[in-house]
XYZ file of C-alpha atoms in Angstrom:
123
model
C 0.000 0.000 0.000
C 2.696 2.498 0.991
C 4.663 1.623 -2.121
C 1.779 2.685 -4.347
C 1.373 5.971 -2.461
C 5.103 6.690 -2.718
C 5.090 5.899 -6.462
C 2.076 8.172 -7.069
C 3.678 11.015 -5.113
C 6.946 10.503 -7.013
C 5.110 10.563 -10.354
C 3.308 13.758 -9.364
C 6.585 15.375 -8.305
C 8.205 14.411 -11.610
C 5.261 15.836 -13.528
C 5.333 19.067 -11.523
C 9.107 19.295 -12.060
C 8.686 18.899 -15.827
C 6.002 21.582 -15.939
C 8.139 23.966 -13.879
C 11.196 23.274 -16.052
C 9.206 24.056 -19.222
C 7.908 27.282 -17.703
C 11.460 28.267 -16.720
C 12.662 27.727 -20.309
C 9.756 29.778 -21.670
C 10.433 32.578 -19.201
C 14.149 32.629 -20.126
C 13.187 33.011 -23.794
C 10.790 35.848 -22.956
C 13.439 37.599 -20.849
C 15.942 37.353 -23.718
C 13.377 38.797 -26.155
C 12.577 41.635 -23.749
C 16.310 42.347 -23.283
C 16.609 42.673 -27.065
C 13.668 45.073 -27.173
C 15.124 47.165 -24.351
C 18.449 47.353 -26.201
C 16.687 48.504 -29.366
C 14.686 51.121 -27.456
C 17.807 52.407 -25.701
C 19.642 52.622 -29.014
C 16.738 54.473 -30.605
C 16.508 56.863 -27.642
C 20.233 57.604 -27.951
C 19.810 58.319 -31.653
C 21.841 55.399 -32.978
C 20.796 52.361 -34.953
C 19.912 49.311 -32.855
C 22.432 46.489 -32.979
C 21.536 43.650 -35.300
C 22.429 40.135 -34.312
C 23.937 37.786 -36.872
C 23.729 34.008 -36.741
C 26.556 32.460 -34.741
C 29.791 32.451 -36.727
C 28.519 34.659 -39.576
C 29.238 38.382 -39.428
C 26.509 40.640 -40.737
C 26.826 44.050 -42.357
C 24.158 46.719 -42.203
C 23.844 49.396 -44.870
C 21.533 52.372 -44.489
C 21.041 54.509 -47.588
C 20.859 58.083 -46.343
C 20.361 59.888 -49.659
C 17.812 57.731 -51.485
C 15.937 60.702 -52.945
C 19.156 62.261 -54.265
C 20.217 58.990 -55.890
C 16.801 58.468 -57.459
C 16.751 62.059 -58.726
C 20.024 61.495 -60.568
C 18.599 58.429 -62.309
C 15.088 59.486 -63.233
C 13.215 62.687 -64.026
C 10.082 61.047 -62.575
C 11.839 60.692 -59.227
C 12.940 64.339 -59.418
C 9.389 65.504 -60.033
C 7.319 63.096 -57.952
C 9.811 61.503 -55.524
C 8.750 63.671 -52.613
C 5.148 62.521 -53.066
C 6.021 58.820 -52.789
C 9.220 58.632 -50.708
C 8.651 55.052 -49.572
C 8.399 53.775 -53.141
C 11.531 55.711 -54.098
C 13.347 54.329 -51.064
C 12.333 50.758 -51.896
C 13.452 51.108 -55.515
C 16.803 52.607 -54.519
C 17.305 49.817 -51.968
C 16.460 47.146 -54.551
C 18.949 48.569 -57.034
C 21.623 48.952 -54.366
C 21.082 45.342 -53.277
C 21.402 44.122 -56.867
C 24.605 46.108 -57.359
C 25.979 44.809 -54.066
C 25.251 41.202 -55.057
C 26.909 41.727 -58.445
C 29.997 43.273 -56.873
C 30.329 40.571 -54.246
C 29.830 37.820 -56.810
C 32.637 39.273 -58.926
C 34.895 38.977 -55.886
C 33.880 35.359 -55.295
C 31.859 36.142 -52.172
C 28.783 34.028 -51.511
C 26.410 36.266 -49.576
C 22.722 36.660 -48.899
C 21.542 40.238 -49.428
C 18.127 41.106 -48.022
C 16.184 44.314 -47.872
C 14.774 44.906 -44.401
C 11.859 47.313 -44.119
C 12.253 49.830 -41.287
C 9.818 49.700 -38.414
C 7.116 52.331 -38.249
C 7.913 55.019 -35.713
């Protein structure tokens, strides 16, 4: 009789331990995500770009095009005339062309790289 009671209590303790362990893992993940958000908010408040994290072992470069309208104006009379009306479209087009040129240049140098365009967050 006592053996059954001890086994049931042991099983319940193991189950409770597993549930608590899973909750601890989930909470650690949430804390890490919140730490990342705090770092981004601090960086934004200080007026600098938030740090991007690259996969382990792979360095990552970040390029921000600061004069998209000027570049588009040099290439197209439409951008000169209407670029201020649709700045997001102009910015996306400039980024797409810059990404294509970057890929071409890196490929010429024998570099295998993934180039992605990341949309900025709304402020």
